[in-house]
PDB file of C-alpha atoms and ligand atoms in Angstrom:
ATOM      1  CA  MET A   1     132.113  94.216  36.143  1.00  0.00           C
ATOM      2  CA  LEU A   2     130.573  97.030  38.493  1.00  0.00           C
ATOM      3  CA  LYS A   3     127.565  97.771  36.114  1.00  0.00           C
ATOM      4  CA  GLY A   4     124.535  98.716  38.554  1.00  0.00           C
ATOM      5  CA  LYS A   5     126.876  99.610  41.364  1.00  0.00           C
ATOM      6  CA  THR A   6     127.631 102.919  43.033  1.00  0.00           C
ATOM      7  CA  ALA A   7     130.721 104.143  44.142  1.00  0.00           C
ATOM      8  CA  LEU A   8     131.394 107.298  46.174  1.00  0.00           C
ATOM      9  CA  ILE A   9     135.060 108.531  46.442  1.00  0.00           C
ATOM     10  CA  THR A  10     135.768 111.165  49.065  1.00  0.00           C
ATOM     11  CA  GLY A  11     138.361 113.835  47.490  1.00  0.00           C
ATOM     12  CA  SER A  12     137.840 112.794  43.955  1.00  0.00           C
ATOM     13  CA  THR A  13     137.956 115.982  42.178  1.00  0.00           C
ATOM     14  CA  SER A  14     141.729 115.696  41.574  1.00  0.00           C
ATOM     15  CA  GLY A  15     144.550 113.162  41.819  1.00  0.00           C
ATOM     16  CA  ILE A  16     144.463 109.570  43.255  1.00  0.00           C
ATOM     17  CA  GLY A  17     140.508 110.073  44.257  1.00  0.00           C
ATOM     18  CA  LEU A  18     139.648 110.914  40.702  1.00  0.00           C
ATOM     19  CA  GLY A  19     141.884 108.374  39.115  1.00  0.00           C
ATOM     20  CA  ILE A  20     139.912 105.808  41.196  1.00  0.00           C
ATOM     21  CA  ALA A  21     136.641 107.300  40.138  1.00  0.00           C
ATOM     22  CA  LEU A  22     137.708 106.811  36.398  1.00  0.00           C
ATOM     23  CA  SER A  23     138.769 103.301  36.903  1.00  0.00           C
ATOM     24  CA  LEU A  24     135.696 102.270  38.682  1.00  0.00           C
ATOM     25  CA  ALA A  25     133.484 104.075  36.450  1.00  0.00           C
ATOM     26  CA  ARG A  26     135.262 102.178  33.127  1.00  0.00           C
ATOM     27  CA  GLN A  27     133.796  99.196  34.803  1.00  0.00           C
ATOM     28  CA  GLY A  28     130.397 100.620  34.877  1.00  0.00           C
ATOM     29  CA  ALA A  29     129.879 101.905  38.301  1.00  0.00           C
ATOM     30  CA  ASN A  30     127.672 104.866  38.805  1.00  0.00           C
ATOM     31  CA  ILE A  31     129.776 107.635  40.625  1.00  0.00           C
ATOM     32  CA  VAL A  32     129.357 110.222  43.545  1.00  0.00           C
ATOM     33  CA  LEU A  33     132.386 112.767  43.460  1.00  0.00           C
ATOM     34  CA  ASN A  34     133.318 114.810  46.197  1.00  0.00           C
ATOM     35  CA  GLY A  35     135.863 117.513  46.914  1.00  0.00           C
ATOM     36  CA  PHE A  36     136.814 121.326  46.220  1.00  0.00           C
ATOM     37  CA  GLY A  37     137.746 123.129  43.203  1.00  0.00           C
ATOM     38  CA  ASP A  38     136.741 122.676  39.532  1.00  0.00           C
ATOM     39  CA  VAL A  39     133.893 120.063  39.372  1.00  0.00           C
ATOM     40  CA  THR A  40     132.866 120.193  35.366  1.00  0.00           C
ATOM     41  CA  SER A  41     136.115 118.534  34.129  1.00  0.00           C
ATOM     42  CA  PRO A  42     135.954 115.678  36.629  1.00  0.00           C
ATOM     43  CA  LYS A  43     132.377 114.991  36.144  1.00  0.00           C
ATOM     44  CA  ALA A  44     132.808 115.138  32.191  1.00  0.00           C
ATOM     45  CA  GLN A  45     135.792 112.559  32.516  1.00  0.00           C
ATOM     46  CA  VAL A  46     133.686 110.314  34.474  1.00  0.00           C
ATOM     47  CA  ALA A  47     130.385 110.811  32.114  1.00  0.00           C
ATOM     48  CA  ALA A  48     132.587 109.870  29.209  1.00  0.00           C
ATOM     49  CA  HIS A  49     132.600 106.309  30.576  1.00  0.00           C
ATOM     50  CA  GLY A  50     128.772 105.955  29.912  1.00  0.00           C
ATOM     51  CA  VAL A  51     127.897 106.090  33.561  1.00  0.00           C
ATOM     52  CA  GLN A  52     125.719 108.472  35.634  1.00  0.00           C
ATOM     53  CA  VAL A  53     127.781 110.933  37.960  1.00  0.00           C
ATOM     54  CA  ILE A  54     126.860 113.664  40.576  1.00  0.00           C
ATOM     55  CA  HIS A  55     129.057 115.762  42.769  1.00  0.00           C
ATOM     56  CA  HIS A  56     128.360 116.546  46.494  1.00  0.00           C
ATOM     57  CA  GLY A  57     130.653 119.209  47.939  1.00  0.00           C
ATOM     58  CA  ALA A  58     130.515 118.026  51.675  1.00  0.00           C
ATOM     59  CA  ASP A  59     133.261 119.267  53.888  1.00  0.00           C
ATOM     60  CA  MET A  60     134.951 116.225  55.230  1.00  0.00           C
ATOM     61  CA  THR A  61     135.291 118.051  58.641  1.00  0.00           C
ATOM     62  CA  LYS A  62     131.743 118.375  58.706  1.00  0.00           C
ATOM     63  CA  PRO A  63     129.843 114.991  59.886  1.00  0.00           C
ATOM     64  CA  ALA A  64     126.503 116.984  59.276  1.00  0.00           C
ATOM     65  CA  GLU A  65     127.352 117.588  55.527  1.00  0.00           C
ATOM     66  CA  ILE A  66     128.947 114.015  55.518  1.00  0.00           C
ATOM     67  CA  ALA A  67     125.216 112.587  56.475  1.00  0.00           C
ATOM     68  CA  ASP A  68     123.652 114.942  53.642  1.00  0.00           C
ATOM     69  CA  MET A  69     125.900 113.453  51.126  1.00  0.00           C
ATOM     70  CA  PHE A  70     125.091 110.044  51.996  1.00  0.00           C
ATOM     71  CA  ALA A  71     121.320 111.251  52.108  1.00  0.00           C
ATOM     72  CA  VAL A  72     121.753 112.453  48.447  1.00  0.00           C
ATOM     73  CA  ALA A  73     123.639 109.619  47.193  1.00  0.00           C
ATOM     74  CA  THR A  74     120.980 107.220  48.597  1.00  0.00           C
ATOM     75  CA  ALA A  75     117.966 109.179  46.904  1.00  0.00           C
ATOM     76  CA  THR A  76     119.888 109.677  43.612  1.00  0.00           C
ATOM     77  CA  PHE A  77     121.075 105.974  43.238  1.00  0.00           C
ATOM     78  CA  GLY A  78     119.688 103.829  46.088  1.00  0.00           C
ATOM     79  CA  GLY A  79     122.589 103.509  48.133  1.00  0.00           C
ATOM     80  CA  VAL A  80     126.320 103.179  48.205  1.00  0.00           C
ATOM     81  CA  ASP A  81     128.195  99.846  47.233  1.00  0.00           C
ATOM     82  CA  ILE A  82     131.661 101.169  47.181  1.00  0.00           C
ATOM     83  CA  LEU A  83     133.122 103.630  49.370  1.00  0.00           C
ATOM     84  CA  VAL A  84     136.508 104.901  49.037  1.00  0.00           C
ATOM     85  CA  ASN A  85     137.812 107.078  51.720  1.00  0.00           C
ATOM     86  CA  ASN A  86     140.295 109.112  49.929  1.00  0.00           C
ATOM     87  CA  ALA A  87     140.164 112.798  50.975  1.00  0.00           C
ATOM     88  CA  GLY A  88     143.376 114.091  52.570  1.00  0.00           C
ATOM     89  CA  ILE A  89     145.825 116.767  53.204  1.00  0.00           C
ATOM     90  CA  GLN A  90     149.133 117.249  54.273  1.00  0.00           C
ATOM     91  CA  HIS A  91     151.311 119.661  56.433  1.00  0.00           C
ATOM     92  CA  VAL A  92     155.218 119.482  56.731  1.00  0.00           C
ATOM     93  CA  ALA A  93     156.656 120.812  60.117  1.00  0.00           C
ATOM     94  CA  ASN A  94     158.664 119.855  62.961  1.00  0.00           C
ATOM     95  CA  VAL A  95     156.497 118.609  66.009  1.00  0.00           C
ATOM     96  CA  GLU A  96     157.316 121.593  68.179  1.00  0.00           C
ATOM     97  CA  ASP A  97     156.405 124.070  65.120  1.00  0.00           C
ATOM     98  CA  PHE A  98     153.161 122.040  63.927  1.00  0.00           C
ATOM     99  CA  PRO A  99     150.143 124.409  63.894  1.00  0.00           C
ATOM    100  CA  VAL A 100     147.413 123.137  66.312  1.00  0.00           C
ATOM    101  CA  GLU A 101     144.854 124.112  63.445  1.00  0.00           C
ATOM    102  CA  LYS A 102     146.718 121.792  60.908  1.00  0.00           C
ATOM    103  CA  TRP A 103     146.809 118.974  63.615  1.00  0.00           C
ATOM    104  CA  ASP A 104     143.195 119.256  63.990  1.00  0.00           C
ATOM    105  CA  ALA A 105     142.442 119.604  60.286  1.00  0.00           C
ATOM    106  CA  ILE A 106     144.624 116.427  59.233  1.00  0.00           C
ATOM    107  CA  ILE A 107     143.037 114.174  61.750  1.00  0.00           C
ATOM    108  CA  ALA A 108     139.849 115.311  60.859  1.00  0.00           C
ATOM    109  CA  ILE A 109     140.082 115.029  57.146  1.00  0.00           C
ATOM    110  CA  ASN A 110     142.393 112.180  56.603  1.00  0.00           C
ATOM    111  CA  LEU A 111     141.029 110.125  59.793  1.00  0.00           C
ATOM    112  CA  SER A 112     137.588 111.042  61.373  1.00  0.00           C
ATOM    113  CA  SER A 113     135.819 111.728  58.116  1.00  0.00           C
ATOM    114  CA  ALA A 114     136.336 107.782  57.203  1.00  0.00           C
ATOM    115  CA  PHE A 115     134.739 106.923  60.563  1.00  0.00           C
ATOM    116  CA  HIS A 116     131.446 108.972  59.540  1.00  0.00           C
ATOM    117  CA  THR A 117     131.527 107.825  56.094  1.00  0.00           C
ATOM    118  CA  THR A 118     131.779 104.116  57.031  1.00  0.00           C
ATOM    119  CA  ARG A 119     129.261 104.194  59.969  1.00  0.00           C
ATOM    120  CA  LEU A 120     126.759 105.377  57.400  1.00  0.00           C
ATOM    121  CA  ALA A 121     127.781 103.155  54.511  1.00  0.00           C
ATOM    122  CA  ILE A 122     127.696  99.871  56.518  1.00  0.00           C
ATOM    123  CA  PRO A 123     123.958  99.521  57.327  1.00  0.00           C
ATOM    124  CA  ALA A 124     123.243  99.417  53.532  1.00  0.00           C
ATOM    125  CA  MET A 125     126.146  97.197  52.662  1.00  0.00           C
ATOM    126  CA  ARG A 126     125.254  94.549  55.307  1.00  0.00           C
ATOM    127  CA  ALA A 127     121.622  94.601  54.121  1.00  0.00           C
ATOM    128  CA  LYS A 128     122.641  93.805  50.562  1.00  0.00           C
ATOM    129  CA  ASN A 129     125.583  91.404  51.583  1.00  0.00           C
ATOM    130  CA  TRP A 130     127.925  93.172  49.294  1.00  0.00           C
ATOM    131  CA  GLY A 131     129.962  95.941  49.751  1.00  0.00           C
ATOM    132  CA  ARG A 132     133.579  97.640  49.561  1.00  0.00           C
ATOM    133  CA  VAL A 133     135.203  99.981  51.527  1.00  0.00           C
ATOM    134  CA  ILE A 134     138.534 100.914  50.348  1.00  0.00           C
ATOM    135  CA  ASN A 135     140.736 103.563  52.497  1.00  0.00           C
ATOM    136  CA  LEU A 136     143.378 105.404  51.094  1.00  0.00           C
ATOM    137  CA  ALA A 137     146.354 105.401  53.761  1.00  0.00           C
ATOM    138  CA  SER A 138     149.859 105.853  52.751  1.00  0.00           C
ATOM    139  CA  VAL A 139     153.181 104.179  52.948  1.00  0.00           C
ATOM    140  CA  HIS A 140     152.971 106.636  55.947  1.00  0.00           C
ATOM    141  CA  GLY A 141     150.329 103.936  57.552  1.00  0.00           C
ATOM    142  CA  LEU A 142     153.012 101.678  57.799  1.00  0.00           C
ATOM    143  CA  VAL A 143     156.094 103.881  58.411  1.00  0.00           C
ATOM    144  CA  GLY A 144     157.117 107.187  59.691  1.00  0.00           C
ATOM    145  CA  SER A 145     159.203 110.126  58.218  1.00  0.00           C
ATOM    146  CA  ALA A 146     160.385 113.210  60.061  1.00  0.00           C
ATOM    147  CA  GLN A 147     158.002 116.523  59.999  1.00  0.00           C
ATOM    148  CA  LYS A 148     154.673 114.565  59.203  1.00  0.00           C
ATOM    149  CA  SER A 149     153.425 113.627  62.879  1.00  0.00           C
ATOM    150  CA  ALA A 150     149.823 114.280  62.024  1.00  0.00           C
ATOM    151  CA  TYR A 151     149.999 112.617  58.846  1.00  0.00           C
ATOM    152  CA  VAL A 152     151.598 109.593  59.725  1.00  0.00           C
ATOM    153  CA  ALA A 153     149.100 109.378  63.009  1.00  0.00           C
ATOM    154  CA  ALA A 154     146.141 109.799  60.919  1.00  0.00           C
ATOM    155  CA  LYS A 155     147.396 107.078  58.223  1.00  0.00           C
ATOM    156  CA  HIS A 156     148.555 104.679  61.052  1.00  0.00           C
ATOM    157  CA  GLY A 157     145.249 105.376  62.480  1.00  0.00           C
ATOM    158  CA  ILE A 158     143.209 104.367  59.352  1.00  0.00           C
ATOM    159  CA  VAL A 159     145.081 100.962  58.637  1.00  0.00           C
ATOM    160  CA  GLY A 160     143.926  99.893  62.536  1.00  0.00           C
ATOM    161  CA  PHE A 161     140.248 101.449  61.675  1.00  0.00           C
ATOM    162  CA  SER A 162     140.313  99.405  58.698  1.00  0.00           C
ATOM    163  CA  LYS A 163     141.549  96.128  60.446  1.00  0.00           C
ATOM    164  CA  VAL A 164     138.576  96.795  62.865  1.00  0.00           C
ATOM    165  CA  VAL A 165     135.807  97.099  60.532  1.00  0.00           C
ATOM    166  CA  ALA A 166     137.180  94.305  58.402  1.00  0.00           C
ATOM    167  CA  LEU A 167     136.712  91.832  61.473  1.00  0.00           C
ATOM    168  CA  GLU A 168     133.160  93.271  62.389  1.00  0.00           C
ATOM    169  CA  THR A 169     132.157  92.434  58.618  1.00  0.00           C
ATOM    170  CA  ALA A 170     134.129  89.445  58.244  1.00  0.00           C
ATOM    171  CA  THR A 171     130.984  87.014  57.903  1.00  0.00           C
ATOM    172  CA  THR A 172     129.542  88.999  55.388  1.00  0.00           C
ATOM    173  CA  GLY A 173     129.910  90.032  51.725  1.00  0.00           C
ATOM    174  CA  VAL A 174     131.345  93.485  52.504  1.00  0.00           C
ATOM    175  CA  THR A 175     135.220  93.806  52.704  1.00  0.00           C
ATOM    176  CA  VAL A 176     137.196  96.703  54.093  1.00  0.00           C
ATOM    177  CA  ASN A 177     141.120  97.095  53.166  1.00  0.00           C
ATOM    178  CA  THR A 178     143.369  99.879  52.904  1.00  0.00           C
ATOM    179  CA  ILE A 179     145.739 101.192  49.830  1.00  0.00           C
ATOM    180  CA  CYS A 180     149.000 102.671  50.956  1.00  0.00           C
ATOM    181  CA  PRO A 181     150.426 104.427  47.873  1.00  0.00           C
ATOM    182  CA  GLY A 182     154.308 105.622  48.035  1.00  0.00           C
ATOM    183  CA  TRP A 183     155.035 108.563  46.090  1.00  0.00           C
ATOM    184  CA  VAL A 184     152.257 109.773  43.416  1.00  0.00           C
ATOM    185  CA  LEU A 185     152.448 112.974  41.603  1.00  0.00           C
ATOM    186  CA  THR A 186     149.584 114.938  42.457  1.00  0.00           C
ATOM    187  CA  PRO A 187     148.935 118.679  43.742  1.00  0.00           C
ATOM    188  CA  LEU A 188     149.383 117.607  47.212  1.00  0.00           C
ATOM    189  CA  VAL A 189     152.925 116.089  46.543  1.00  0.00           C
ATOM    190  CA  GLN A 190     153.632 118.916  43.818  1.00  0.00           C
ATOM    191  CA  LYS A 191     153.754 121.154  46.711  1.00  0.00           C
ATOM    192  CA  GLN A 192     156.203 119.479  48.655  1.00  0.00           C
ATOM    193  CA  ILE A 193     158.366 119.063  45.510  1.00  0.00           C
ATOM    194  CA  ASP A 194     158.260 123.085  45.072  1.00  0.00           C
ATOM    195  CA  ASP A 195     159.074 123.767  48.622  1.00  0.00           C
ATOM    196  CA  ARG A 196     162.114 121.625  48.141  1.00  0.00           C
ATOM    197  CA  ALA A 197     163.454 123.232  45.106  1.00  0.00           C
ATOM    198  CA  VAL A 198     163.182 126.494  47.056  1.00  0.00           C
ATOM    199  CA  ARG A 199     164.748 125.007  49.890  1.00  0.00           C
ATOM    200  CA  ASP A 200     167.756 123.543  48.129  1.00  0.00           C
ATOM    201  CA  GLY A 201     167.981 126.040  45.287  1.00  0.00           C
ATOM    202  CA  VAL A 202     167.449 123.296  42.684  1.00  0.00           C
ATOM    203  CA  SER A 203     164.838 123.057  39.657  1.00  0.00           C
ATOM    204  CA  VAL A 204     161.675 121.462  40.243  1.00  0.00           C
ATOM    205  CA  GLU A 205     162.829 118.477  38.159  1.00  0.00           C
ATOM    206  CA  GLU A 206     165.698 118.005  40.191  1.00  0.00           C
ATOM    207  CA  ALA A 207     163.802 118.385  43.394  1.00  0.00           C
ATOM    208  CA  GLY A 208     161.415 115.750  42.459  1.00  0.00           C
ATOM    209  CA  ARG A 209     164.208 113.420  41.647  1.00  0.00           C
ATOM    210  CA  GLY A 210     165.578 113.957  45.104  1.00  0.00           C
ATOM    211  CA  LEU A 211     162.207 113.390  46.643  1.00  0.00           C
ATOM    212  CA  LEU A 212     162.174 110.080  45.071  1.00  0.00           C
ATOM    213  CA  GLY A 213     165.627 109.310  45.599  1.00  0.00           C
ATOM    214  CA  ASP A 214     165.314 109.804  49.345  1.00  0.00           C
ATOM    215  CA  LYS A 215     162.715 107.105  49.509  1.00  0.00           C
ATOM    216  CA  GLN A 216     161.485 105.351  46.520  1.00  0.00           C
ATOM    217  CA  PRO A 217     163.627 102.460  45.117  1.00  0.00           C
ATOM    218  CA  SER A 218     161.540 102.416  41.899  1.00  0.00           C
ATOM    219  CA  GLN A 219     162.511 105.920  41.438  1.00  0.00           C
ATOM    220  CA  GLN A 220     159.385 106.320  39.664  1.00  0.00           C
ATOM    221  CA  PHE A 221     156.170 107.851  40.631  1.00  0.00           C
ATOM    222  CA  VAL A 222     153.258 105.598  41.175  1.00  0.00           C
ATOM    223  CA  THR A 223     150.190 106.607  39.095  1.00  0.00           C
ATOM    224  CA  PRO A 224     146.496 107.337  39.822  1.00  0.00           C
ATOM    225  CA  GLU A 225     145.681 104.697  36.970  1.00  0.00           C
ATOM    226  CA  GLN A 226     147.475 101.968  38.747  1.00  0.00           C
ATOM    227  CA  LEU A 227     145.905 102.526  42.043  1.00  0.00           C
ATOM    228  CA  GLY A 228     142.671 102.834  40.404  1.00  0.00           C
ATOM    229  CA  GLU A 229     143.335  99.309  38.965  1.00  0.00           C
ATOM    230  CA  LEU A 230     144.097  98.096  42.200  1.00  0.00           C
ATOM    231  CA  ALA A 231     140.744  99.160  43.526  1.00  0.00           C
ATOM    232  CA  VAL A 232     138.889  97.513  40.712  1.00  0.00           C
ATOM    233  CA  PHE A 233     140.701  94.237  41.659  1.00  0.00           C
ATOM    234  CA  LEU A 234     139.828  94.647  45.365  1.00  0.00           C
ATOM    235  CA  CYS A 235     136.059  95.106  44.154  1.00  0.00           C
ATOM    236  CA  SER A 236     136.169  91.907  42.042  1.00  0.00           C
ATOM    237  CA  PRO A 237     135.022  88.839  43.050  1.00  0.00           C
ATOM    238  CA  ALA A 238     138.898  87.619  43.560  1.00  0.00           C
ATOM    239  CA  GLY A 239     138.967  90.256  46.212  1.00  0.00           C
ATOM    240  CA  ASP A 240     136.067  88.652  48.172  1.00  0.00           C
ATOM    241  CA  ASN A 241     138.559  87.055  50.943  1.00  0.00           C
ATOM    242  CA  VAL A 242     140.952  90.019  50.869  1.00  0.00           C
ATOM    243  CA  ARG A 243     139.953  91.444  54.128  1.00  0.00           C
ATOM    244  CA  GLY A 244     141.830  93.912  56.616  1.00  0.00           C
ATOM    245  CA  VAL A 245     144.612  94.399  54.593  1.00  0.00           C
ATOM    246  CA  ALA A 246     147.088  97.388  54.083  1.00  0.00           C
ATOM    247  CA  TRP A 247     148.321  96.886  50.742  1.00  0.00           C
ATOM    248  CA  ASN A 248     151.304  99.115  49.647  1.00  0.00           C
ATOM    249  CA  MET A 249     152.113  99.922  45.884  1.00  0.00           C
ATOM    250  CA  ASP A 250     154.921 101.948  46.688  1.00  0.00           C
ATOM    251  CA  GLY A 251     158.002 101.340  44.491  1.00  0.00           C
ATOM    252  CA  GLY A 252     159.430  99.329  47.083  1.00  0.00           C
ATOM    253  CA  TRP A 253     159.487 102.212  49.739  1.00  0.00           C
ATOM    254  CA  ALA A 254     158.391  99.669  52.769  1.00  0.00           C
ATOM    255  CA  ALA A 255     160.642  96.931  51.754  1.00  0.00           C
ATOM    256  CA  GLN A 256     163.760  98.954  52.904  1.00  0.00           C
TER     257      GLN A 256
HETATM  258  P1  NAD B 301     145.023 115.697  46.004  1.00  0.00           P
HETATM  259  O1  NAD B 301     145.396 117.057  46.650  1.00  0.00           O
HETATM  260  O2  NAD B 301     145.449 115.754  44.616  1.00  0.00           O
HETATM  261  O3  NAD B 301     143.699 115.646  46.185  1.00  0.00           O
HETATM  262  C1  NAD B 301     142.857 115.672  47.413  1.00  0.00           C
HETATM  263  C2  NAD B 301     141.337 115.796  47.077  1.00  0.00           C
HETATM  264  O4  NAD B 301     140.834 115.865  48.465  1.00  0.00           O
HETATM  265  C3  NAD B 301     140.851 116.793  46.293  1.00  0.00           C
HETATM  266  O5  NAD B 301     139.882 116.645  45.494  1.00  0.00           O
HETATM  267  C4  NAD B 301     140.607 117.889  47.563  1.00  0.00           C
HETATM  268  O6  NAD B 301     139.289 118.592  47.127  1.00  0.00           O
HETATM  269  C5  NAD B 301     139.712 117.072  48.511  1.00  0.00           C
HETATM  270  N1  NAD B 301     139.826 117.589  49.846  1.00  0.00           N
HETATM  271  C6  NAD B 301     140.752 118.203  50.365  1.00  0.00           C
HETATM  272  N2  NAD B 301     140.058 118.891  51.570  1.00  0.00           N
HETATM  273  C7  NAD B 301     139.091 118.202  51.875  1.00  0.00           C
HETATM  274  C8  NAD B 301     137.669 118.235  52.684  1.00  0.00           C
HETATM  275  N3  NAD B 301     138.083 119.169  53.851  1.00  0.00           N
HETATM  276  N4  NAD B 301     136.593 117.731  52.017  1.00  0.00           N
HETATM  277  C9  NAD B 301     136.695 117.129  51.247  1.00  0.00           C
HETATM  278  N5  NAD B 301     137.311 117.208  50.273  1.00  0.00           N
HETATM  279  C10 NAD B 301     138.537 117.565  50.233  1.00  0.00           C
HETATM  280  O7  NAD B 301     145.742 114.620  46.943  1.00  0.00           O
HETATM  281  P2  NAD B 301     146.123 113.098  46.442  1.00  0.00           P
HETATM  282  O8  NAD B 301     147.438 113.119  46.694  1.00  0.00           O
HETATM  283  O9  NAD B 301     145.333 112.659  45.427  1.00  0.00           O
HETATM  284  O10 NAD B 301     145.795 112.701  47.729  1.00  0.00           O
HETATM  285  C11 NAD B 301     144.792 111.587  47.782  1.00  0.00           C
HETATM  286  C12 NAD B 301     144.833 110.748  48.958  1.00  0.00           C
HETATM  287  O11 NAD B 301     146.063 109.724  48.943  1.00  0.00           O
HETATM  288  C13 NAD B 301     145.139 111.339  50.427  1.00  0.00           C
HETATM  289  O12 NAD B 301     144.355 111.036  51.441  1.00  0.00           O
HETATM  290  C14 NAD B 301     146.435 111.362  50.240  1.00  0.00           C
HETATM  291  O13 NAD B 301     146.894 111.217  52.020  1.00  0.00           O
HETATM  292  C15 NAD B 301     146.786 109.887  50.172  1.00  0.00           C
HETATM  293  N6  NAD B 301     148.064 109.860  49.486  1.00  0.00           N
HETATM  294  C16 NAD B 301     148.654 110.252  48.390  1.00  0.00           C
HETATM  295  C17 NAD B 301     150.178 110.065  48.122  1.00  0.00           C
HETATM  296  C18 NAD B 301     150.912 110.977  47.366  1.00  0.00           C
HETATM  297  O14 NAD B 301     152.120 110.876  47.042  1.00  0.00           O
HETATM  298  N7  NAD B 301     150.214 111.663  46.324  1.00  0.00           N
HETATM  299  C19 NAD B 301     150.725 108.858  48.792  1.00  0.00           C
HETATM  300  C20 NAD B 301     150.327 108.063  49.675  1.00  0.00           C
HETATM  301  C21 NAD B 301     148.725 108.658  50.198  1.00  0.00           C
END
């Protein structure tokens, strides 16, 4: 379905971003990976789907590096048809204890980077009259949780940002939407489970069950594969008129 298209997914060396990259590759899209850490294994997993794949290590806090990533993607594949703004970090602390540099980093990576990528992606998408921008917010784009001020502010921000760009492109073939996952078992959440196990003096397994029990009625983690298939749907012709939505896949979290 996506043969001949190019998808750029920020923060796709791990977790949800890698899951979405693999789902889009399975549909035939060429892939621009981004993110830190091991690159060899993610590239090999994508290439196994018979598509072309490159990695660019742009730091999402640095607009000049983001611009270079777009220049490389355009030089390699002729443009970016599907942009997935996924890179994100977390820090947990009460607001009065929240380190200023953590606040700045979370706003830069989880929110401002989507502005920089989107402003660079939209002109070529408009020119082709086809494009998809998919922003990874969180259920924390819809509701709050204590000790996550920067994350919740950034995620509510990206939901609003998506609505605005969706309106600006509403008469074109470019759609802009947000996906809002509940708990997904990735390194970002594993750290919170490990911290909880230490805090409560329980096993990691018990801490994981406690985390789900607090918020996620399904008592199951959402998976990167499920989120990848939602991204595929948004890229399909059936998604042509899905515009400006914040679509949660959260095991019932926001229904409470
Ligand atoms: P993860 O830690 O597994 O992956 C994060 C990715 O972002 C990695 O590839 C990492 O290298 C990259 N990254 C981090 N800082 C970066 C930077 N400065 N520049 C470029 N890349 C950077 O996390 P994840 O759980 O897969 O999270 C992905 C997205 O999904 C995030 O936006 C997160 O907020 C969101 N999300 C996660 C959950 C969850 O439960 N895991 C729930 C809702 C939303």
